[in-house]
Short mmCIF file of C-alpha atoms (C1' of nucleotides) in Angstrom, two decimals:
data_model
loop_
_atom_site.label_atom_id
_atom_site.label_comp_id
_atom_site.label_asym_id
_atom_site.label_seq_id
_atom_site.Cartn_x
_atom_site.Cartn_y
_atom_site.Cartn_z
CA MET A 1 -24.51 -11.04 -22.52
CA ILE A 2 -26.15 -12.85 -19.29
CA SER A 3 -29.34 -14.56 -20.29
CA PHE A 4 -31.21 -17.00 -17.75
CA PRO A 5 -32.22 -15.34 -14.66
CA ARG A 6 -29.22 -14.89 -11.61
CA ALA A 7 -29.25 -15.41 -8.06
CA ILE A 8 -26.73 -12.63 -6.91
CA LEU A 9 -26.16 -12.11 -3.48
CA HIS A 10 -24.77 -9.28 -1.33
CA LEU A 11 -23.96 -9.87 2.19
CA ASP A 12 -23.33 -6.33 4.38
CA ALA A 13 -21.91 -6.49 7.85
CA ASP A 14 -24.16 -4.97 10.36
CA ALA A 15 -22.01 -2.02 11.82
CA PHE A 16 -19.30 -4.00 11.58
CA PHE A 17 -16.27 -1.77 12.64
CA ALA A 18 -18.27 -1.68 16.61
CA SER A 19 -19.32 -5.38 15.97
CA CYS A 20 -16.64 -6.72 15.80
CA GLU A 21 -15.08 -5.40 19.65
CA GLN A 22 -17.90 -6.25 20.86
CA ALA A 23 -17.45 -10.07 19.49
CA VAL A 24 -13.63 -9.94 20.76
CA ASN A 25 -14.44 -8.54 24.44
CA PRO A 26 -18.25 -10.00 25.13
CA ALA A 27 -18.12 -6.88 28.11
CA LEU A 28 -18.89 -4.82 25.83
CA ARG A 29 -21.96 -6.61 24.47
CA GLY A 30 -25.59 -5.26 24.52
CA ARG A 31 -23.14 -1.65 25.50
CA PRO A 32 -23.49 2.11 22.71
CA VAL A 33 -20.15 1.35 21.09
CA ILE A 34 -18.79 3.53 18.71
CA THR A 35 -14.28 3.38 16.73
CA GLY A 36 -13.19 6.02 15.31
CA LYS A 37 -11.67 7.62 18.57
CA GLU A 38 -8.33 8.62 16.54
CA ARG A 39 -9.83 10.85 13.94
CA GLY A 40 -12.51 12.25 16.59
CA ILE A 41 -15.45 10.90 14.34
CA VAL A 42 -17.71 7.58 14.61
CA SER A 43 -16.51 5.42 11.93
CA ALA A 44 -19.28 2.59 13.39
CA ALA A 45 -21.66 2.70 16.46
CA SER A 46 -22.61 -0.22 17.56
CA TYR A 47 -27.09 -0.89 17.00
CA GLU A 48 -27.40 -0.18 20.92
CA ALA A 49 -25.74 2.58 19.94
CA LYS A 50 -27.70 4.08 17.10
CA ALA A 51 -30.53 3.79 19.21
CA ARG A 52 -29.23 6.76 20.77
CA GLY A 53 -28.91 8.69 18.34
CA VAL A 54 -25.93 8.37 16.97
CA THR A 55 -25.06 8.88 13.12
CA ARG A 56 -21.80 8.17 11.48
CA GLY A 57 -19.45 11.44 11.04
CA MET A 58 -20.87 12.19 14.06
CA ARG A 59 -18.50 14.58 15.99
CA LEU A 60 -17.51 13.08 19.49
CA PHE A 61 -17.81 15.63 21.87
CA GLU A 62 -21.31 14.91 20.40
CA VAL A 63 -21.44 11.83 21.27
CA ARG A 64 -20.80 12.47 24.82
CA LYS A 65 -23.23 15.25 25.13
CA ILE A 66 -26.38 12.28 23.64
CA CYS A 67 -25.24 9.09 24.95
CA PRO A 68 -22.51 9.46 28.35
CA ASP A 69 -21.96 5.84 28.93
CA ALA A 70 -21.02 5.11 25.22
CA VAL A 71 -17.96 3.32 24.83
CA ILE A 72 -15.29 5.21 22.46
CA LEU A 73 -12.16 2.57 21.06
CA PRO A 74 -9.73 3.66 18.86
CA SER A 75 -10.03 1.38 15.36
CA ASP A 76 -8.30 -1.85 14.76
CA TYR A 77 -7.92 -2.72 10.93
CA GLU A 78 -5.23 -5.78 12.42
CA THR A 79 -9.43 -7.01 14.59
CA TYR A 80 -11.33 -6.30 11.35
CA SER A 81 -9.22 -8.00 8.58
CA ILE A 82 -9.61 -11.41 10.84
CA PHE A 83 -13.20 -11.60 10.67
CA SER A 84 -13.92 -10.23 7.56
CA LEU A 85 -11.53 -12.99 6.36
CA ARG A 86 -13.51 -15.09 8.30
CA MET A 87 -16.58 -13.59 6.78
CA PHE A 88 -15.47 -14.58 2.81
CA GLU A 89 -14.51 -17.79 4.00
CA ILE A 90 -17.60 -18.94 5.40
CA LEU A 91 -19.08 -17.55 2.09
CA ARG A 92 -17.26 -19.82 -0.26
CA ARG A 93 -18.70 -22.72 1.80
CA PHE A 94 -21.30 -21.81 0.38
CA THR A 95 -20.07 -20.92 -3.27
CA PRO A 96 -17.07 -21.24 -4.95
CA ASP A 97 -18.18 -17.28 -7.01
CA VAL A 98 -17.38 -14.50 -4.00
CA GLU A 99 -16.59 -11.27 -4.58
CA GLU A 100 -14.46 -9.50 -1.59
CA TYR A 101 -16.44 -6.20 -2.56
CA SER A 102 -14.92 -3.91 0.44
CA ILE A 103 -13.34 -4.82 4.41
CA ASP A 104 -17.56 -5.85 5.75
CA GLU A 105 -19.22 -6.74 2.13
CA ALA A 106 -19.27 -9.54 -0.45
CA PHE A 107 -21.21 -10.16 -3.14
CA ALA A 108 -21.81 -14.16 -3.98
CA ASP A 109 -22.95 -15.97 -6.75
CA LEU A 110 -25.32 -18.44 -6.21
CA THR A 111 -26.75 -18.98 -9.57
CA GLY A 112 -27.57 -22.48 -10.42
CA LEU A 113 -26.88 -24.10 -6.65
CA ARG A 114 -30.44 -24.75 -5.32
CA ARG A 115 -29.58 -28.29 -6.68
CA PHE A 116 -26.18 -28.56 -4.71
CA HIS A 117 -27.21 -27.15 -1.79
CA ARG A 118 -31.30 -28.63 -1.89
CA ALA A 119 -32.89 -25.91 -1.57
CA SER A 120 -33.80 -22.33 -2.44
CA TYR A 121 -32.44 -19.47 -2.87
CA GLU A 122 -33.84 -17.68 0.30
CA SER A 123 -33.08 -20.33 2.47
CA ILE A 124 -29.80 -20.68 1.94
CA ALA A 125 -28.94 -17.57 1.84
CA ASP A 126 -31.17 -17.86 4.93
CA SER A 127 -28.48 -20.61 6.02
CA ILE A 128 -25.93 -17.72 4.80
CA ARG A 129 -26.51 -15.49 7.37
CA LYS A 130 -27.39 -18.14 10.69
CA THR A 131 -23.71 -19.17 10.17
CA MET A 132 -21.87 -16.03 9.81
CA ALA A 133 -24.08 -14.59 12.65
CA ALA A 134 -22.72 -18.29 14.65
CA GLU A 135 -19.37 -18.26 13.54
CA LEU A 136 -18.43 -14.80 13.86
CA GLY A 137 -20.60 -13.55 16.68
CA PHE A 138 -22.22 -10.66 14.77
CA THR A 139 -24.90 -10.43 12.40
CA VAL A 140 -25.07 -9.21 9.08
CA SER A 141 -27.96 -8.42 6.38
CA VAL A 142 -28.55 -10.13 3.21
CA GLY A 143 -30.09 -9.10 0.03
CA VAL A 144 -30.83 -11.81 -2.73
CA SER A 145 -31.92 -10.38 -6.69
CA LEU A 146 -31.31 -11.07 -10.28
CA THR A 147 -28.70 -8.17 -10.76
CA LYS A 148 -25.03 -6.34 -8.36
CA VAL A 149 -27.47 -3.49 -8.00
CA LEU A 150 -31.17 -5.21 -7.05
CA ALA A 151 -28.65 -7.45 -4.15
CA LYS A 152 -27.63 -3.82 -2.22
CA ILE A 153 -30.83 -2.19 -2.38
CA GLY A 154 -32.05 -6.09 -0.80
CA SER A 155 -29.34 -5.94 2.27
CA LYS A 156 -30.20 -2.32 2.24
CA HIS A 157 -33.60 -2.95 2.90
CA ARG A 158 -34.11 -4.48 6.44
CA LYS A 159 -31.05 -4.34 8.97
CA PRO A 160 -29.95 -5.52 11.09
CA ASN A 161 -29.78 -9.15 10.69
CA GLY A 162 -31.79 -9.14 7.45
CA LEU A 163 -33.03 -11.49 4.77
CA THR A 164 -34.71 -10.15 1.85
CA ILE A 165 -35.04 -11.26 -2.14
CA ILE A 166 -36.52 -9.14 -4.52
CA GLY A 167 -38.11 -11.30 -7.31
CA SER A 168 -38.74 -10.13 -10.42
CA ARG A 169 -42.61 -9.45 -9.30
CA ASP A 170 -41.02 -7.41 -6.26
CA ILE A 171 -38.49 -5.23 -8.17
CA GLU A 172 -41.49 -2.77 -9.07
CA GLU A 173 -42.26 -2.00 -5.23
CA HIS A 174 -38.34 -1.79 -3.57
CA LEU A 175 -37.89 0.94 -6.66
CA SER A 176 -40.78 2.96 -5.90
CA GLN A 177 -40.20 2.96 -2.46
CA LEU A 178 -36.43 4.11 -3.43
CA PRO A 179 -35.07 8.01 -3.77
CA VAL A 180 -32.68 7.91 -7.35
CA GLY A 181 -30.06 9.09 -5.16
CA LYS A 182 -29.86 6.41 -2.73
CA ILE A 183 -29.14 3.99 -5.54
CA TRP A 184 -25.83 2.09 -5.62
CA GLY A 185 -23.04 3.91 -7.68
CA ILE A 186 -25.73 6.90 -8.12
CA GLY A 187 -24.63 9.89 -5.22
CA PRO A 188 -26.13 13.48 -5.71
CA ASN A 189 -24.71 14.85 -8.35
CA THR A 190 -26.09 12.13 -10.60
CA ALA A 191 -29.49 12.56 -8.96
CA ALA A 192 -30.09 15.75 -9.16
CA TYR A 193 -29.34 15.61 -12.63
CA LEU A 194 -32.20 13.05 -13.07
CA ALA A 195 -34.25 14.79 -10.97
CA LYS A 196 -34.75 17.87 -14.06
CA PHE A 197 -36.24 14.98 -16.08
CA GLY A 198 -38.63 14.00 -13.29
CA ILE A 199 -36.83 11.18 -12.15
CA ARG A 200 -37.07 11.64 -8.26
CA THR A 201 -37.64 7.26 -7.89
CA ALA A 202 -35.25 3.93 -8.84
CA LEU A 203 -38.83 2.71 -9.84
CA ASP A 204 -38.81 6.31 -11.89
CA PHE A 205 -35.22 5.69 -13.10
CA ALA A 206 -36.02 1.95 -14.21
CA ARG A 207 -39.08 3.20 -16.42
CA ARG A 208 -37.46 5.32 -18.65
CA PRO A 209 -37.07 3.71 -22.35
CA GLU A 210 -33.66 2.43 -23.24
CA SER A 211 -33.62 5.33 -25.27
CA PHE A 212 -32.95 8.02 -22.57
CA ALA A 213 -30.26 5.90 -21.10
CA ASP A 214 -28.72 5.71 -23.86
CA LYS A 215 -29.25 9.56 -24.62
CA ALA A 216 -28.77 11.29 -21.89
CA LEU A 217 -26.15 9.14 -19.60
CA SER A 218 -22.38 7.21 -19.48
CA LYS A 219 -22.15 3.85 -19.19
CA PRO A 220 -21.64 3.74 -14.98
CA TYR A 221 -25.55 5.06 -15.35
CA ARG A 222 -26.99 3.33 -18.23
CA GLU A 223 -24.83 -0.72 -16.58
CA ILE A 224 -27.41 1.25 -12.95
CA TRP A 225 -30.57 1.29 -14.56
CA HIS A 226 -30.40 -2.29 -17.22
CA GLU A 227 -29.45 -3.83 -13.55
CA LEU A 228 -32.89 -2.12 -12.07
CA ASN A 229 -34.53 -3.84 -14.47
CA GLY A 230 -33.42 -7.66 -14.10
CA ARG A 231 -30.98 -7.42 -16.76
CA SER A 232 -27.63 -8.18 -15.27
CA VAL A 233 -24.42 -6.48 -16.99
CA LEU A 234 -22.46 -6.39 -13.22
CA PRO A 235 -20.30 -9.40 -13.26
CA VAL A 236 -19.62 -10.54 -9.42
CA ILE A 237 -15.39 -10.03 -9.65
CA THR A 238 -13.97 -13.31 -8.40
CA GLU A 239 -10.41 -13.10 -8.12
CA PRO A 240 -8.37 -11.52 -5.60
CA LYS A 241 -7.12 -7.66 -5.86
CA GLN A 242 -3.66 -8.37 -6.86
CA SER A 243 -2.57 -4.95 -7.03
CA TYR A 244 -2.70 -1.30 -6.67
CA GLN A 245 -3.42 1.20 -9.68
CA SER A 246 -2.14 3.42 -6.89
CA ILE A 247 -0.87 4.48 -2.99
CA SER A 248 -1.91 7.82 -0.94
CA LYS A 249 -1.29 9.00 1.85
CA ALA A 250 -3.10 12.06 3.79
CA LYS A 251 -2.74 13.77 6.66
CA THR A 252 -4.77 15.83 8.05
CA PHE A 253 -3.85 18.49 10.88
CA THR A 254 -5.09 21.05 13.02
CA PRO A 255 -5.22 23.69 13.69
CA PRO A 256 -4.62 25.10 10.42
CA SER A 257 -0.93 26.20 9.71
CA THR A 258 0.94 28.67 7.64
CA ASP A 259 4.78 27.94 9.14
CA ARG A 260 6.42 26.12 5.48
CA GLU A 261 8.50 23.41 7.07
CA PHE A 262 5.90 22.11 8.72
CA VAL A 263 3.10 21.69 6.09
CA PHE A 264 6.11 19.85 3.45
CA ALA A 265 7.46 18.15 6.53
CA GLN A 266 3.55 16.79 6.61
CA LEU A 267 3.67 16.23 2.83
CA ALA A 268 7.46 14.14 3.12
CA LYS A 269 5.77 12.03 5.66
CA ASN A 270 2.77 11.11 3.47
CA LEU A 271 5.85 10.18 0.55
CA GLU A 272 7.42 7.82 3.37
CA ASN A 273 3.90 6.51 4.10
CA ALA A 274 2.71 5.27 0.45
CA CYS A 275 6.47 4.37 -0.36
CA ILE A 276 6.69 2.16 2.57
CA LYS A 277 3.00 0.75 1.75
CA ALA A 278 4.76 0.52 -2.26
CA ARG A 279 7.65 -1.87 -0.96
CA ARG A 280 5.68 -3.84 0.88
CA HIS A 281 3.54 -4.42 -1.92
CA ASN A 282 7.11 -4.84 -4.48
CA LEU A 283 5.85 -1.20 -6.95
CA ALA A 284 7.04 1.62 -7.87
CA ALA A 285 5.66 4.45 -9.08
CA GLN A 286 6.47 6.19 -12.61
CA ARG A 287 4.47 9.91 -11.22
CA LEU A 288 4.17 11.69 -8.30
CA SER A 289 0.66 13.93 -7.08
CA LEU A 290 0.45 15.97 -4.21
CA PHE A 291 -1.88 17.64 -2.63
CA LEU A 292 -1.84 20.69 -0.62
CA ARG A 293 -5.52 21.21 1.03
CA GLN A 294 -6.07 24.97 1.78
CA GLN A 295 -8.35 26.37 5.29
CA ASP A 296 -11.26 26.35 3.25
CA PHE A 297 -10.47 23.74 2.03
CA ARG A 298 -10.14 24.57 -1.31
CA ASP A 299 -7.21 21.74 -3.08
CA ASN A 300 -4.06 22.94 -5.69
CA GLY A 301 -2.80 20.16 -5.97
CA CYS A 302 0.42 19.03 -9.34
CA GLU A 303 1.59 15.95 -10.34
CA ILE A 304 4.99 14.89 -12.31
CA LYS A 305 6.12 12.16 -14.13
CA LEU A 306 9.71 10.41 -12.96
CA ASP A 307 13.05 9.52 -14.83
CA ARG A 308 12.61 6.13 -13.01
CA PRO A 309 9.86 3.65 -11.30
CA THR A 310 10.31 3.80 -7.59
CA SER A 311 9.33 3.53 -4.16
CA TYR A 312 12.58 4.79 -2.31
CA PRO A 313 11.85 8.18 -0.95
CA ALA A 314 15.05 9.90 -1.24
CA GLU A 315 14.93 9.37 -5.16
CA LEU A 316 11.52 11.74 -5.07
CA PHE A 317 12.36 14.52 -2.10
CA ASN A 318 13.96 16.31 -5.31
CA ALA A 319 10.36 16.26 -6.99
CA LEU A 320 8.04 16.97 -4.10
CA HIS A 321 10.50 19.54 -3.09
CA GLU A 322 10.05 21.26 -6.95
CA GLY A 323 6.23 20.32 -6.78
CA PHE A 324 6.08 22.11 -3.29
CA SER A 325 7.60 25.08 -4.31
CA ARG A 326 5.07 25.65 -7.34
CA LEU A 327 1.92 25.28 -5.21
CA TYR A 328 3.19 26.34 -1.59
CA ARG A 329 1.88 30.36 -1.24
CA PRO A 330 3.42 31.75 1.71
CA GLY A 331 0.40 33.05 4.50
CA THR A 332 -2.05 30.73 2.97
CA PRO A 333 -3.23 28.24 6.34
CA TYR A 334 -3.04 24.77 5.40
CA ARG A 335 -5.19 21.79 6.65
CA GLN A 336 -4.10 18.95 5.15
CA THR A 337 -1.51 17.25 2.43
CA THR A 338 -1.73 14.09 0.69
CA VAL A 339 0.69 11.84 -1.22
CA VAL A 340 -0.15 9.57 -4.64
CA LEU A 341 1.85 7.21 -6.19
CA ALA A 342 0.26 6.07 -9.42
CA ASP A 343 0.93 4.67 -12.82
CA LEU A 344 2.07 1.60 -10.58
CA VAL A 345 4.42 -0.73 -12.11
CA ALA A 346 6.01 -4.31 -10.00
CA GLU A 347 9.40 -3.34 -8.76
CA SER A 348 10.40 -6.33 -10.90
CA ALA A 349 9.41 -5.37 -14.46
CA CYS A 350 11.60 -2.01 -13.73
CA GLN A 351 14.48 -2.12 -16.45
CA TYR A 352 17.67 0.33 -15.93
CA THR A 353 17.80 3.28 -18.63
CA LEU A 354 20.59 4.20 -20.08
CA PHE A 355 20.67 7.22 -17.80
CA ASP A 356 20.27 5.19 -14.84
CA ASP A 357 23.30 4.62 -12.31
CA PRO A 358 23.08 0.90 -11.47
CA VAL A 359 25.45 0.94 -8.15
CA ARG A 360 23.56 3.95 -7.06
CA ILE A 361 19.77 2.30 -7.48
CA GLU A 362 21.51 -1.08 -6.14
CA LYS A 363 22.90 0.57 -2.81
CA MET A 364 19.71 2.32 -2.38
CA ALA A 365 17.47 -1.09 -2.94
CA ARG A 366 19.36 -2.31 -0.13
CA LEU A 367 19.16 0.84 2.55
CA TYR A 368 15.32 0.72 2.25
CA LYS A 369 15.59 -3.09 2.86
CA ALA A 370 17.86 -2.51 6.31
CA VAL A 371 15.43 0.36 6.80
CA ASP A 372 12.23 -1.74 5.81
CA SER A 373 13.50 -4.31 8.40
CA LEU A 374 14.56 -2.17 10.90
CA SER A 375 11.17 -0.93 10.74
CA ALA A 376 9.69 -4.41 10.79
CA ARG A 377 11.90 -5.53 14.19
CA PHE A 378 11.25 -1.62 15.84
CA GLY A 379 8.64 -0.34 14.69
CA LYS A 380 7.19 1.73 12.08
CA HIS A 381 9.11 5.00 11.25
CA THR A 382 12.50 3.65 12.91
CA VAL A 383 14.12 5.43 10.54
CA GLN A 384 12.88 8.86 9.46
CA HIS A 385 13.77 11.33 7.23
CA CYS A 386 15.71 14.60 8.38
CA ALA A 387 12.86 16.17 5.60
CA SER A 388 10.00 14.49 7.39
CA LEU A 389 11.15 15.54 11.03
CA PRO A 390 9.61 18.92 11.62
CA THR A 391 6.19 16.11 12.24
CA ARG A 392 6.95 15.88 15.38
CA GLN A 393 6.65 19.06 16.49
CA HIS A 394 2.82 19.65 17.38
CA THR A 395 1.34 16.30 16.11
CA GLN A 396 0.79 14.52 19.26
CA HIS A 397 -2.11 13.57 18.77
CA ALA A 398 -3.54 10.26 18.66
CA GLY A 399 -2.56 8.48 15.31
CA ASP A 400 0.25 9.92 15.52
CA ARG A 401 1.88 8.02 18.96
CA GLY A 402 4.42 6.52 18.73
CA ASP A 403 5.04 4.79 22.43
CA LEU A 404 5.67 0.73 22.27
CA SER A 405 2.56 0.37 24.98
CA HIS A 406 -0.07 0.61 22.61
CA ARG A 407 1.64 -1.79 20.22
CA ARG A 408 1.73 -4.53 22.67
CA LYS A 409 -2.27 -3.16 23.53
CA ASP A 410 -2.61 -4.12 19.54
CA LEU A 411 -0.41 -7.44 19.14
CA ILE A 412 -2.41 -8.53 22.53
CA ARG A 413 -5.96 -7.60 20.85
CA GLY A 414 -4.99 -9.07 17.32
CA GLU A 415 -3.78 -12.32 20.02
CA THR A 416 -7.81 -12.76 21.09
CA ALA A 417 -9.18 -12.29 17.88
CA ARG A 418 -7.58 -15.23 16.41
CA ARG A 419 -8.39 -16.80 19.13
CA CYS A 420 -12.51 -15.81 19.65
CA LEU A 421 -12.33 -17.00 15.69
CA GLY A 422 -10.41 -20.36 16.17
CA ILE A 423 -7.20 -19.36 14.33
CA PRO A 424 -3.12 -19.77 14.40
CA ILE A 425 -1.32 -17.02 16.19
CA GLY A 426 1.02 -15.12 13.64
CA LYS A 427 1.47 -11.96 11.47
CA ILE A 428 -0.83 -10.79 9.86
CA GLN A 429 -0.09 -7.85 6.73
CA ILE A 430 -2.78 -5.16 6.35
"C1'" DT B 1 -22.74 15.21 5.65
"C1'" DC B 2 -20.00 20.56 7.02
"C1'" DT B 3 -16.17 17.06 5.72
"C1'" DG B 4 -10.93 11.36 7.19
"C1'" DG B 5 -8.65 8.40 4.52
"C1'" DG B 6 -8.24 5.43 0.92
"C1'" DG B 7 -9.30 3.68 -3.41
"C1'" DT B 8 -11.81 2.74 -8.75
"C1'" DC B 9 -13.23 4.31 -13.31
"C1'" DC B 10 -15.19 6.78 -17.48
"C1'" DT B 11 -14.90 11.06 -20.25
"C1'" DA B 12 -13.82 15.24 -23.01
"C1'" DG B 13 -10.75 17.34 -25.66
"C1'" DG B 14 -6.25 18.07 -27.16
"C1'" DA B 15 -1.85 16.85 -29.33
"C1'" DC B 16 -0.26 14.81 -33.05
"C1'" DC B 17 -0.09 11.58 -37.35
"C1'" DC B 18 -1.04 9.30 -41.23
"C1'" DT C 1 -4.07 26.96 -47.05
"C1'" DC C 2 -10.87 27.12 -45.16
"C1'" DT C 3 -9.32 22.30 -45.54
"C1'" DG C 4 -11.69 15.75 -44.92
"C1'" DG C 5 -11.36 11.47 -42.12
"C1'" DG C 6 -9.79 8.81 -38.94
"C1'" DG C 7 -7.24 7.20 -35.18
"C1'" DT C 8 -4.66 6.96 -31.29
"C1'" DC C 9 -2.44 8.39 -26.99
"C1'" DC C 10 -2.14 11.54 -22.40
"C1'" DT C 11 -4.12 14.77 -19.44
"C1'" DA C 12 -7.20 16.90 -16.45
"C1'" DG C 13 -11.56 16.49 -13.80
"C1'" DG C 14 -15.64 14.75 -12.18
"C1'" DA C 15 -18.32 11.31 -9.90
"C1'" DC C 16 -18.69 7.99 -6.61
"C1'" DC C 17 -17.36 4.11 -3.37
"C1'" DC C 18 -15.91 2.28 1.44
#
DNA sequence: TCTGGGGTCCTAGGACCC
DNA sequence: TCTGGGGTCCTAGGACCC
C-alpha cells in the first residue's frame, strides 16, 4: 500500500476527434465539426458544434436540422492515432510514468517531481497543458489529485482547456457536487444500487464507513471508495499494452435481415476480420464465440472450444457454421452479428498435438501469409472466402466501400497529420 | 442515451478432487 | 450414506469503460 501522498494527473483531450480534424485542416477551425459520418451518429463534436446543441450519439439527420452548417466527416483513425502518439510523447517529457489509458486520455504520476522541475504540481500540470495546446494545435483538460479517481473528477470539472487541482482539503467540496453515477467506474446499475442506501452524491458514498464498503460492495467499488477518500489503490500502469485478451468484430446491418445466407455471410466476414487482426498481432485463438442480435436488441450466442489455437478462418468455418446453426431461427430478423476470438495465445507458443497434421497446417500458414501480403499491397479483402461474399449485395453503406479513391484520400490525410506534427512519413499500424 | 464498435475485469456457482 | 471441510478450475453473466 502506498502511504505517502501522491500527485496523479489525468489528461483528457477536448473533443479529440473533431479537434484533430481542425488541427490538420485549419479551414475547419472555428466551425462546427462532427465526426462519425460512417456510423450515422455523432462520435465527436467540436465545441462550436456543442454550443449549437449537438451531443455525442446524436443522429446525423438531427444534427443537420439544428446545425445546417455543420461539417460532418467520417472518422479517420490513422490521423487520430498520430496525434495520440504525440500527446503521450509530450507527457513523457514531464514524467516517465505515463499510462496510455485510451486514444485521447492518459494518467501520469508526478509524485516527487517538484524538485526536478523546480515547480509546484500545479505549474507542472499547467506547463503540460500549455505545451499540448502549442504543439498539437488543440486543447486538453487536466486534473491533478491524490488518486486516479479524483484526478479524473478533476479533469472533467472544467472543460475545455481546464486545469483543476484537487488537494486533500478540496476533496469534500468536489464530491458534494457530484452525482455518484458520474464517478469513473460507477455505472447506472451501481448508482441505482447505491441509491437504495440513500447514497446520491460522491460525498455520500465516500462518507460511508469502511465496513459498508466491505460488506455491500465488490472489489472494484471498494477500490473506488478508497480512492475517493484520497488513498491511492489503483496504480498508474506504465507498461504499454502488449497483447489482447480477446479480439471481436461486430457489424450492424440495416434493415434487419431474415436471410440465412446473408446473416451467415456477415458473421463469416467478421470472422475474417477478427482473424486478420489476430494474425497481425501474431495471436491465435483457443475459443470462438458468436452472437446474433435480433431486431429487438436481444442477443443470443454460443461458444466453441477449439481443438488447436488458430487464426485461420478456414480452420474455423466448421465451428462457425455449427454455432450459427444452433442459434439461427428462420424468420427472425437479425440486425447484428458478432465474432469473438478469445483465450488468445502467442502464435509462437503454439504446439502441435499428436492429432494435428503438420503438413496441412504448414500449407494453411503459407496460404494466409500470401493472403495477408496481397491485402497489404492491394487492400483488405482482396482475397476473400466465398462464405462471406453475400455481404456485398445490400451493404452499400459507407464502411463497406472498397474503392481506391477513399484509400488514396486516407493516405493523403495521414501524411497531412504527419507534416502537421513534423513526423517522418511511414506506415502506421493501428 | 432507444442503442456503434471494441475492449477489460470480477464474481458466483457448479464440477471435481482429496 | 444426511454426510465434514477445503481446494482448484471453469464458465456464465454482469458491469463498466472509451
